[in-house]
Structures are given as structure tokens and as C-alpha cells.
Short mmCIF file of C-alpha atoms in Angstrom, two decimals:
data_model
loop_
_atom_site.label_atom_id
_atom_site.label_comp_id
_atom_site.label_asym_id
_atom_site.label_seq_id
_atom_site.Cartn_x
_atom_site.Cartn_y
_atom_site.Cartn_z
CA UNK O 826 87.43 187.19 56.48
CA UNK O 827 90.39 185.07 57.60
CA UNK O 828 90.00 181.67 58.81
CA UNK O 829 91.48 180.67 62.10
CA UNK O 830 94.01 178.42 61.92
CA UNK O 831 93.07 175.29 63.64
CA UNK O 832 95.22 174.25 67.02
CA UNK O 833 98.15 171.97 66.60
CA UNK O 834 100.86 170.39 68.81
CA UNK O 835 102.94 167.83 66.59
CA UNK O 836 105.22 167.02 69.81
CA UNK O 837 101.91 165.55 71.46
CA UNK O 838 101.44 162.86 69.26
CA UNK O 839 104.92 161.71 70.17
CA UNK O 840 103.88 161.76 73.76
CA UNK O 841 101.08 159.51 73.16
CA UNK O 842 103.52 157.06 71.62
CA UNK O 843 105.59 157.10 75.19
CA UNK O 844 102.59 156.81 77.12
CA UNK O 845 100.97 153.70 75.03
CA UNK O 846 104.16 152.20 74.98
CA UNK O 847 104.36 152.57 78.26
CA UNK O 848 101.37 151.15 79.39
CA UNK O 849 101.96 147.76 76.33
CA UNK O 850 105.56 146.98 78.04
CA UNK O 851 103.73 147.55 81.51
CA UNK O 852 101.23 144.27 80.95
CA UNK O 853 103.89 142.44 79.21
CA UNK O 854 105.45 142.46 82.50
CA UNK O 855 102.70 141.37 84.50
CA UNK O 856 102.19 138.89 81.71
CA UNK O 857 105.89 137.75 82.87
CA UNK O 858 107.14 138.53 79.31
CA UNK O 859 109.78 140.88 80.01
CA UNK O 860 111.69 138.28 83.28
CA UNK O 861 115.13 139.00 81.63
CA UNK O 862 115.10 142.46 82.42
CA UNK O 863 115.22 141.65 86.01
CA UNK O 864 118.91 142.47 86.53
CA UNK O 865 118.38 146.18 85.23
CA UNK O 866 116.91 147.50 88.81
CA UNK O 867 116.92 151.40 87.47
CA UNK O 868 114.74 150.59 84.41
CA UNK O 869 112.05 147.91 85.35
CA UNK O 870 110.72 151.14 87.85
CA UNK O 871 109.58 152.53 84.67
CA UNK O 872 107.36 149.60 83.11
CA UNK O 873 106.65 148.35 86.88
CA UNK O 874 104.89 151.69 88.02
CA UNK O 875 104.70 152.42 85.10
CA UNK O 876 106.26 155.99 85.11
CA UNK O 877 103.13 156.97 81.99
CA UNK O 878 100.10 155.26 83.66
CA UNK O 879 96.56 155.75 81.97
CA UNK O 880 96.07 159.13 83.98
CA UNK O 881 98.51 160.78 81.08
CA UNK O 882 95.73 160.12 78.23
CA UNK O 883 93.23 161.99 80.11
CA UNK O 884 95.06 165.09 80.42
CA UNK O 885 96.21 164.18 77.01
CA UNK O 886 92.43 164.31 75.75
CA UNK O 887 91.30 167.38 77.43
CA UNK O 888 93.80 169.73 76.27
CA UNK O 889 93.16 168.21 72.75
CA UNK O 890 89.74 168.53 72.48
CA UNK O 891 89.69 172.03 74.34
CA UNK O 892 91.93 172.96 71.44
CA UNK O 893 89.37 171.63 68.82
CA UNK O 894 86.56 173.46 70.50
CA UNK O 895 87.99 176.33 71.11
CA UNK O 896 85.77 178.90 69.27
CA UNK O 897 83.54 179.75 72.25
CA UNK O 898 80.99 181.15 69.59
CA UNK O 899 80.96 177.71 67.69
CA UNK O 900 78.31 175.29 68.54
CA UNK O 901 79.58 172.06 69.22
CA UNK O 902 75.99 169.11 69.27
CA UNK O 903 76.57 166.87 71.68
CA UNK O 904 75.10 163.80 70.10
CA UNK O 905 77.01 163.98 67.12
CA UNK O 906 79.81 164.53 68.78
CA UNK O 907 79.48 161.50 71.13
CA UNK O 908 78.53 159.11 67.89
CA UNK O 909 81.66 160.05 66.50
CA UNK O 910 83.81 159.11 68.85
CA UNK O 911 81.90 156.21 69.86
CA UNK O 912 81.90 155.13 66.20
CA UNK O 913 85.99 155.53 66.43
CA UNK O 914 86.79 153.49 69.21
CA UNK O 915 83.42 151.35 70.44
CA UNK O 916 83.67 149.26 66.98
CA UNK O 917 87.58 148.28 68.68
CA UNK O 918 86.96 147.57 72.06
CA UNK O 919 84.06 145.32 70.96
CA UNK O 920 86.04 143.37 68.54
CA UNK O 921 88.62 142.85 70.68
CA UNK O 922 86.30 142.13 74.02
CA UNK O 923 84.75 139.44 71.79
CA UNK O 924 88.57 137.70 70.52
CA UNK O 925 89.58 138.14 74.33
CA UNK O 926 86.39 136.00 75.58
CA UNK O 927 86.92 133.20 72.58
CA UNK O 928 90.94 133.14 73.38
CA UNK O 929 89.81 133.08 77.17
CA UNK O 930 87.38 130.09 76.87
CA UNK O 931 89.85 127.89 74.96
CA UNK O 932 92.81 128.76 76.81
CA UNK O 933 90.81 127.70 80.01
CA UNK O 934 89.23 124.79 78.25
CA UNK O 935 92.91 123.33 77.78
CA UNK O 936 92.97 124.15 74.45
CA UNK O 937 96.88 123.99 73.43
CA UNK O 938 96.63 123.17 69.58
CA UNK O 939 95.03 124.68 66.86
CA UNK O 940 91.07 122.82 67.79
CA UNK O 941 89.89 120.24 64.66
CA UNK O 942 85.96 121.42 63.92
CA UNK O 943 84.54 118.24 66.40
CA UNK O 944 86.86 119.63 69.10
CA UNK O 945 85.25 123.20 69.32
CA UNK O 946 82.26 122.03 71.46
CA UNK O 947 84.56 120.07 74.36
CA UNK O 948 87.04 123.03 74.52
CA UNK O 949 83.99 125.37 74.52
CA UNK O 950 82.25 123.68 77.08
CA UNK O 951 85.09 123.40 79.65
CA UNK O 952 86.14 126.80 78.95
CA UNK O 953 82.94 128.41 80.13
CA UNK O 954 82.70 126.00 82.73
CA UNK O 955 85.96 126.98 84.14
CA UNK O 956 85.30 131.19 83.61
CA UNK O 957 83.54 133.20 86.71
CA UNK O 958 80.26 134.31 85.72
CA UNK O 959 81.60 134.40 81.58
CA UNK O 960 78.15 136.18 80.22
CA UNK O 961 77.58 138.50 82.59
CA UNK O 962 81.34 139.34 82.31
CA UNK O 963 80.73 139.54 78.59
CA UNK O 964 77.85 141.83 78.89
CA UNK O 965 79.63 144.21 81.31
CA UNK O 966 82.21 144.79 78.82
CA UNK O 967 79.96 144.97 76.29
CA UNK O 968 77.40 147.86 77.76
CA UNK O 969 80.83 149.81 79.29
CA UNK O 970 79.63 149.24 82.61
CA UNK O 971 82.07 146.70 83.91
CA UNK O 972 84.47 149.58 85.37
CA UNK O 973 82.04 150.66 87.28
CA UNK O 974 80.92 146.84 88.91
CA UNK O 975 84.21 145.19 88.41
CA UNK O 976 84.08 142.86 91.27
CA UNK O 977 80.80 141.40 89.21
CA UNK O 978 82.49 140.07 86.44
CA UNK O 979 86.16 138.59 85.35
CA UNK O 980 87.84 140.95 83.04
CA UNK O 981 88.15 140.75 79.58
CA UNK O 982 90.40 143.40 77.37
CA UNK O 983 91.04 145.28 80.68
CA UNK O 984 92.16 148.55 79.35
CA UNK O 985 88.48 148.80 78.17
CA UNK O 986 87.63 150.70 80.95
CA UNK O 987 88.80 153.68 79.89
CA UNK O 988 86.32 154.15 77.48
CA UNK O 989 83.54 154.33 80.17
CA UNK O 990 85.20 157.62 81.37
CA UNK O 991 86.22 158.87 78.08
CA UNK O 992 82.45 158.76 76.83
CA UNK O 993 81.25 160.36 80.11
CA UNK O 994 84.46 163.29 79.29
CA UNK O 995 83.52 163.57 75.85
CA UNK O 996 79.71 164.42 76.74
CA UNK O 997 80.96 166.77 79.02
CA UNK O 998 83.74 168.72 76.67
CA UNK O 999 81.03 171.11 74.25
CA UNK O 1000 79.96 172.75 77.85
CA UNK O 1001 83.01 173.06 79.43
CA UNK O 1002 84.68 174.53 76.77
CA UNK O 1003 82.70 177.14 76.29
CA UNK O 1004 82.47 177.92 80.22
CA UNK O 1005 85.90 177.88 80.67
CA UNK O 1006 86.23 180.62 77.89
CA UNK O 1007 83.86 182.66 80.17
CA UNK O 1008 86.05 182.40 82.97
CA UNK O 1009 88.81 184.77 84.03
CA UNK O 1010 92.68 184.23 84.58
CA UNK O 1011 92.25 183.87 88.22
CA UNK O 1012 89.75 181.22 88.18
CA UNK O 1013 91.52 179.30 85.51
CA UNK O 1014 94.71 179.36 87.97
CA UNK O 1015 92.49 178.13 90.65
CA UNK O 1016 91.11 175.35 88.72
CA UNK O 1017 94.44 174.41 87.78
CA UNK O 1018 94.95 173.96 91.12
CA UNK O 1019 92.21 172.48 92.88
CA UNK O 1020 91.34 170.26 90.56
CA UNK O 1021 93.57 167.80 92.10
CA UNK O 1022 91.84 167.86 95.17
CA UNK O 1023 89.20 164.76 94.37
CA UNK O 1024 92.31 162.84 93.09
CA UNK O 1025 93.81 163.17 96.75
CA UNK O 1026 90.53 162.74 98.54
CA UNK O 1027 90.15 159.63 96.61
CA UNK O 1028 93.76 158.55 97.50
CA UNK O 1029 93.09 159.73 100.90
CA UNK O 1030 89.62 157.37 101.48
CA UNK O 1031 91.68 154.32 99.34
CA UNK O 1032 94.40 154.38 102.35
CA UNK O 1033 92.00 154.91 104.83
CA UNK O 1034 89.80 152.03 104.53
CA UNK O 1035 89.70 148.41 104.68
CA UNK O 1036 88.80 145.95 101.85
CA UNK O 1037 84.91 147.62 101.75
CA UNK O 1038 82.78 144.94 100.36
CA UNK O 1039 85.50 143.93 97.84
CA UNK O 1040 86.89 140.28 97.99
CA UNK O 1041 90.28 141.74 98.33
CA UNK O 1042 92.92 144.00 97.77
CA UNK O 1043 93.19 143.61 94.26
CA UNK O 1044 89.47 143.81 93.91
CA UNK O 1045 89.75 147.15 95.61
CA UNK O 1046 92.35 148.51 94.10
CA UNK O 1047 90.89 147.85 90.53
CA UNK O 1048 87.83 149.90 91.42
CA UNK O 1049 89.69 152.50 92.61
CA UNK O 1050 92.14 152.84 89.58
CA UNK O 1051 89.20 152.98 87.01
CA UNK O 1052 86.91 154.61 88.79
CA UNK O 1053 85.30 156.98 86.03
CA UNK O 1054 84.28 160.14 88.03
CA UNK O 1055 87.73 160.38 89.29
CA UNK O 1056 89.30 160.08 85.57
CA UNK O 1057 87.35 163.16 84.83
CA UNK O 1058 88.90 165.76 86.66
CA UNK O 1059 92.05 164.62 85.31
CA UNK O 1060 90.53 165.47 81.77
CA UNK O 1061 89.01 168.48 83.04
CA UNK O 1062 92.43 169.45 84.03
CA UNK O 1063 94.13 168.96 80.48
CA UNK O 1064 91.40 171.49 79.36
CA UNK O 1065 92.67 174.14 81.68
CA UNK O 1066 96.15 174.00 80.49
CA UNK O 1067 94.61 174.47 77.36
CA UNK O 1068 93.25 177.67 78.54
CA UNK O 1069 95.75 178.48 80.40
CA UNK O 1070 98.02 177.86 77.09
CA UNK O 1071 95.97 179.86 74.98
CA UNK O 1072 96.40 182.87 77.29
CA UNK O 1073 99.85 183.15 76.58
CA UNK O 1074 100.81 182.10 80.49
CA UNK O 1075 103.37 179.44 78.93
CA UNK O 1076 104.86 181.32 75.75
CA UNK O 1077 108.19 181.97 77.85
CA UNK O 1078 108.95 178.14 77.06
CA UNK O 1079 109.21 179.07 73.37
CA UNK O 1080 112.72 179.53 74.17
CA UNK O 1081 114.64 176.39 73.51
CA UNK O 1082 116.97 176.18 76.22
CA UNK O 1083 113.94 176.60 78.42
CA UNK O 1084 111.69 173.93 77.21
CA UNK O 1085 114.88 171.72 77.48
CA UNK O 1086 115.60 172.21 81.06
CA UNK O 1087 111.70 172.16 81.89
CA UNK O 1088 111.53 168.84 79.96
CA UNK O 1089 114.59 167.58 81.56
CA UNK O 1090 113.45 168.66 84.85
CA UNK O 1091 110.07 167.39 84.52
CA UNK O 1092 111.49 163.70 83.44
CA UNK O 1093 113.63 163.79 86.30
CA UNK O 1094 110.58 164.14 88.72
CA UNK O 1095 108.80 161.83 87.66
CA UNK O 1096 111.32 159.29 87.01
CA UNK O 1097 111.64 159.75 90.90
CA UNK O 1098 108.27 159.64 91.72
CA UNK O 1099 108.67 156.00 91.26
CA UNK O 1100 110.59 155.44 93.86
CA UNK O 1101 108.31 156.84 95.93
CA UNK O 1102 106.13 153.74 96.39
CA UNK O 1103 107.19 151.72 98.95
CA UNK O 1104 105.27 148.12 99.45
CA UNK O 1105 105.48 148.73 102.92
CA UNK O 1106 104.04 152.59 103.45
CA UNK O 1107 100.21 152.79 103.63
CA UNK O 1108 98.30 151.93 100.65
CA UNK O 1109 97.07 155.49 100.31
CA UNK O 1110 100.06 157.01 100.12
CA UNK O 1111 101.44 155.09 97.28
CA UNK O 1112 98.13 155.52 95.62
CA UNK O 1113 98.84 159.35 95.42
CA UNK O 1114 102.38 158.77 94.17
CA UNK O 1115 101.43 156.44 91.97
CA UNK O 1116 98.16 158.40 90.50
CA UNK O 1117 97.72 162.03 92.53
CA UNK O 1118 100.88 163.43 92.42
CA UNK O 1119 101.96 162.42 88.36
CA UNK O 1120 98.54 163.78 87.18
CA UNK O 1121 100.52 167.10 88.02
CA UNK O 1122 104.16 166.14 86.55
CA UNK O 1123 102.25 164.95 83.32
CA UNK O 1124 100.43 168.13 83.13
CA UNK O 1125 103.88 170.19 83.21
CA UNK O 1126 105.83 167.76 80.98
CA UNK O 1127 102.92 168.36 78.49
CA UNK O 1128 103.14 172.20 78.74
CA UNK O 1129 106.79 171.88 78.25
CA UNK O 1130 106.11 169.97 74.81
CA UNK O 1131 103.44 172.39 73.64
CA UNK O 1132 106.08 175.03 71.65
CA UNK O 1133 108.15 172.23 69.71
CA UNK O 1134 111.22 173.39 71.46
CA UNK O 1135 113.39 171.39 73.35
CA UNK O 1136 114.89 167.91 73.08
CA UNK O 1137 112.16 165.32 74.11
CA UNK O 1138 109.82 168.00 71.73
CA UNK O 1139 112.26 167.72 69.00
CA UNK O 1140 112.61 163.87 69.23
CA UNK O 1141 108.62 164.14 69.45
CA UNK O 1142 108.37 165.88 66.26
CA UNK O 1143 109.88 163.41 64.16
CA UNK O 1144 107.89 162.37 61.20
CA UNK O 1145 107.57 158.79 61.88
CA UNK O 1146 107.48 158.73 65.46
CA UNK O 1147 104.18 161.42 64.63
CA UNK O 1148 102.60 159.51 62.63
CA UNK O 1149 102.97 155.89 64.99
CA UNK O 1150 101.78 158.25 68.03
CA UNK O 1151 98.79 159.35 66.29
CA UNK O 1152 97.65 155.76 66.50
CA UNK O 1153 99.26 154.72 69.37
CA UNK O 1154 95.41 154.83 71.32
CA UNK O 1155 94.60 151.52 69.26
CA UNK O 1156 97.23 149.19 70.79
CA UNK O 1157 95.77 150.57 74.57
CA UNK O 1158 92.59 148.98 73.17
CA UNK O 1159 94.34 145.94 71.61
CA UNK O 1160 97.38 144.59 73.10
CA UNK O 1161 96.21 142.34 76.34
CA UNK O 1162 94.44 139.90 73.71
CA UNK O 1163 97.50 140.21 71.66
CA UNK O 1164 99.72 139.36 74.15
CA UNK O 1165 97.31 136.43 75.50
CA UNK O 1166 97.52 135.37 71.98
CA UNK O 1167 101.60 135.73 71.69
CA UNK O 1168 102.31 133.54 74.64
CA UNK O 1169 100.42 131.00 72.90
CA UNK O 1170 102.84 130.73 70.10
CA UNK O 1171 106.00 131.52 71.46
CA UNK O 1172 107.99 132.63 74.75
CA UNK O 1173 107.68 136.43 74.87
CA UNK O 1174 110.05 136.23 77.86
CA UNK O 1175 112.99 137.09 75.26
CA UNK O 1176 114.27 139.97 73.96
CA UNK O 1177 113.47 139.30 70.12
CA UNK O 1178 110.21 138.14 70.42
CA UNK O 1179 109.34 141.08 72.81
CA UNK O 1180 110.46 143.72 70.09
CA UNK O 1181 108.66 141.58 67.50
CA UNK O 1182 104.97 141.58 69.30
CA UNK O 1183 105.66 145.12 70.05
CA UNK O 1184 106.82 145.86 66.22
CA UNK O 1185 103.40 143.40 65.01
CA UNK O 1186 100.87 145.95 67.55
CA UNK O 1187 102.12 149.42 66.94
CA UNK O 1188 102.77 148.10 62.48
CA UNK O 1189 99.39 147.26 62.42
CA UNK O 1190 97.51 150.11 64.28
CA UNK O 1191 99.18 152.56 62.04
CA UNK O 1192 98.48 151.21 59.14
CA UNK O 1193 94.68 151.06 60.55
CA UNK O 1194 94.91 154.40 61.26
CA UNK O 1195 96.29 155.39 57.91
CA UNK O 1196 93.87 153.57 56.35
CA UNK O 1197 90.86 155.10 58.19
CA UNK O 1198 92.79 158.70 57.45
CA UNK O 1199 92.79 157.82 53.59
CA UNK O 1200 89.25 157.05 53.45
CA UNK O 1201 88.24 160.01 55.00
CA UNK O 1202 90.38 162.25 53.01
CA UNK O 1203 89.09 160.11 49.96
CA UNK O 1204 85.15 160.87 51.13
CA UNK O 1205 85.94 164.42 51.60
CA UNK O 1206 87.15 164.77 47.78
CA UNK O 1207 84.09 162.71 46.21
CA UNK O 1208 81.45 165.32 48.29
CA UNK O 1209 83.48 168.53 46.33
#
């Protein structure tokens, strides 16, 4: 009997590195840490938009956990399941929900010093004092609920809210992936495709309405970005093009002067896509350019990646840039109190002290990640 050998796409991890650096340089903007790159008008399009927003990690996840469960005779528990990954990433976001409240109370408390011991209660005090509603923001975070309600409380380590979605895609994953290996060729292709439809609907209703019962804009737009249902089809559709994969539909990219002009292609559209958005168009139209329409150019750039061939693979596949990308979900998690932090100690509004925060985040969440891989590997070898 010959064991299967298990699915593997090295080029992916360097894709995750893009996207999370992506999304890092993306906040240090809106921080106002990256101000000197003003003057380059054809590159701050790219960290503005950001050309790899979140919805890339969602197709990202369903295609790789489609590929992990991919025996349809294998039964995959649920619970387990949902422990394990909750045990991998809840144990982060609650650390770092808990440092971005205490940094949040102090900095708002006027805290500008290092506080002596019989300064901790003032600073403390004002802090709160100064915060919207700071426990029941804390608790929101805390129970994964704030995406859901985020016009009732402030938030805290903002990227966060992925997790909601995640856990409510990873509950899903053991039943769709063995339905979709029930399915035939024709309905996978019409998945593929109409599984953008709530995506567009959503965009459609977002451009369509006023501010609802939302303060604001921003309020509404926030709900509508993380809005978890929404997130899911986007997973769901990474698990087609895993099936889809797996059917042999894409081998013709295994030719390396294909993948290259898909991947060139592909980079090309959606470096264009940014331009799309126009401040000025209705609100629902640059919500589909902005989160519709790349759902479908990240889905393509990944299935350009997925036989090694090509340039952006090849630069994928690189041992270190691997081995950073396999980690590269921790700084998501990590970098907003980071870089709340940061500006507290020096101006990150210059070149050298941008590419040292971004060395400090993506050093230390690999060698986390290393860390965690070496005690597993050592726990596997003391059960033989």
C-alpha cells in the first residue's frame, strides 16, 4: 500500500509573504509612517489600496486546507479541528488585544515617558477615561464578536477580525471538502463562477445605501469590509481552485513560459485595478474594485503560482523567502500594536526606521514560528 503524498505548493508561502507585507506597509501608511514616499505617485497605489488586501488570505486558506483534506474517504472531526487552530492563533490575538488596550490607555492618558510605579494609577485613570466604551471594547475583541458589532466598541488590534471569519471557515472546511469531491466538473466551473456573486451583491447594497444606522462613513465601511459571511465565499472559492487544480484543468501552466506570462499578466491587472478607484465615483463601485473584482485576479495569480514555474513562482520558492512566508500570518495579528508602540520611540516616517520595524516584526514571527515547528517535530520524536 503506497501512501499518498501529501499536497504541497512551496511558491504559496512566498505569496503569503507579499500579501502580509502588503497589508504591514498598508497601516504604516495610515499610521503616517511612510510620508516620504509621497513623491513616488506609481508606487504608494500599491500600499494605499493596497493592491494584496485581506481578501487574498481567504482564498489563500481555502485552497490550503482543501489540499490537506483532500482524501474524501478521510474523516476530518470538527472539534478537534477547530481547537487546533484556535489554539494556533486565539493565544496571539489575545496577547496582543490585551498590549494594544494597555499601550492605548497610556497613550491616551498622556503617558509620554516610561510611567514610575506611583504614576500607573493617574495615567490609568485618564486613559480609560478618555477611551469610548474601553471594556466593552475589550470584551468584543476578546469573545471575536467585535467584527460583527463594530460600531459598539473602539478597536483594538484591528486586523483581529479576521479571525471571526476564519473560525466560522474552518468549521465549515471538513464538509465542504468532502462535498465538493462529490461534485462534477461542471458544477465546480459554476461555483467558480458564481461564487462571486454575494461579493457583488454586497458591493452593490454598500453603494446603494446611505449611512444605515452607522455614525458614518467610516463606521459603515468598516462593517462592510469585515463582514464575516461575506469573507466566506471568498474561502469557499480558494477551495474550488483546489478542485479545480486537482482535476488537472490548470496543468497546461506547468510550462514555464506560460506561468510567466500568466503571472505577468495577472500582476499587470491588478496593479491596474488600483487605479480603478476613483474618490469621486459611487462608493459601490470602488468597493467592487477594491474587494469584488481582485477576489478574482488573486484567485488566477494563485493558480499561476501553483506549478513552481515562472518568475514570481521562482522568486517564491526561495528558501528564505519560504520559510519568512510561512509565518508571515503572525505579523497580520501583530503589527498595529507594534507600530503604536514604534511611533512611541522613534519617527517611523523615515526610511531606516521603516525597514527596521519591518525587519524587528517579520525576525521575530519567524523565529516564533520556528520555534513552535521545533517543538512539534521534537514531541513527535519523544511519542516513537
Amino acid at each position: 500500500m503506497t501512501t499518498q503524498k501529501p499536497n504541497y505548493f512551496p511558491a504559496l508561502d512566498g505569496l503569503r509573504l507579499l500579501a502580509s507585507i502588503n497589508i504591514v506597509m498598508l497601516h504604516l501608511g495610515s499610521s503616517s509612517a511612510l510620508g516620504y514616499m509621497a513623491a513616488y505617485t506609481w508606487l504608494t497605489p500599491i500600499f494605499n489600496a493596497p493592491a494584496f488586501a485581506a481578501g487574498i488570505f481567504y482564498v489563500l486558506a481555502g485552497f490550503l486546507f482543501a489540499s490537506k483534506f483532500s482524501d474524501p474517504e478521510r474523516r476530518i472531526p470538527v472539534i478537534p479541528f477547530m481547537f487546533g487552530r484556535i489554539s494556533k492563533l486565539y493565544r496571539l490575538h489575545f496577547a496582543m488585544t490585551i498590549l494594544m488596550f494597555v499601550v492605548l490607555v497610556f497613550k491616551l492618558g498622556g503617558c509620554t515617558h516610561f510611567p514610575g510605579f506611583n504614576e500607573l494609577g493617574d495615567y490609568f485613570t485618564k486613559g480609560i477615561a478618555a477611551m469610548t466604551h474601553p471594556w466593552r471594547s475589550l470584551l468584543l475583541h476578546l469573545t471575536l464578536t467585535w467584527s460583527i458589532v463594530p460600531d459598539l466598541g473602539m478597536k483594538l488590534n484591528e486586523p483581529s477580525w479576521s479571525l471571526t471569519s476564519f473560525f466560522f471557515c474552518y468549521a465549515i472546511t471538513p464538509w465542504f471538502s468532502r462535498w465538493l469531491f462529490r461534485q462534477s466538473n461542471r458544477t465546480l466551473w459554476v461555483l467558480f463562477g458564481t461564487l462571486f456573486i454575494p461579493g457583488i451583491i454586497w458591493a452593490v447594497v454598500f453603494g446603494a445605501t446611505d449611512n444605515l444606522w452607522f455614525d458614518g462613513y467610516g463606521a459603515k465601511y468598516r462593517f462592510f469590509h469585515i463582514f464575516a459571511p461575506v469573507r466566506v465565499f471568498e474561502y469557499l472559492f480558494g477551495m474550488v481552485i483546489f478542485r479545480l487544480h486537482s482535476e488537472g484543468f490548470f496543468d497546461f501552466l506547468k510550462k514555464d513560459y506560460l506561468s510567466g506570462i500568466a503571472q505577468a499578466l495577472i500582476l499587470a491587472a491588478i496593479y491596474g485595478s488600483l487605479f480603478l478607484l476613483n474618490p469621486a465615483a459611487n462608493p459601490g463601485w470602488n468597493y467592487f474594485c477594491h474587494h469584488s473584482l481582485p477576489i478574482l485576479l488573486y484567485g488566477l495569480f494563485l493558480i499561476s503560482l501553483l506549478s513552481g514555474k515562472g518568475f514570481m513562482a521562482k522568486l517564491f520558492c526561495i528558501g528564505i523567502v519560504r520559510k519568512v512566508g510561512k509565518a508571515s500570518f503572525y505579523p497580520y495579528l501583530i503589527h498595529l500594536p507594534l507600530i503604536t508602540i514604534a511611533w512611541s520611540i522613534c519617527n517611523l516616517n523615515q526610511p531606516a526606521n521603516t525597514i527596521k520595524f519591518m525587519l524587528f516584526v517579520y525576525t521575530i514571527s519567524t523565529l516564533y514560528n520556528e520555534f513552535k515547528t521545533w517543538r512539534r517535530k521534537r514531541a513527535n520524536v519523544s511519542k516513537k
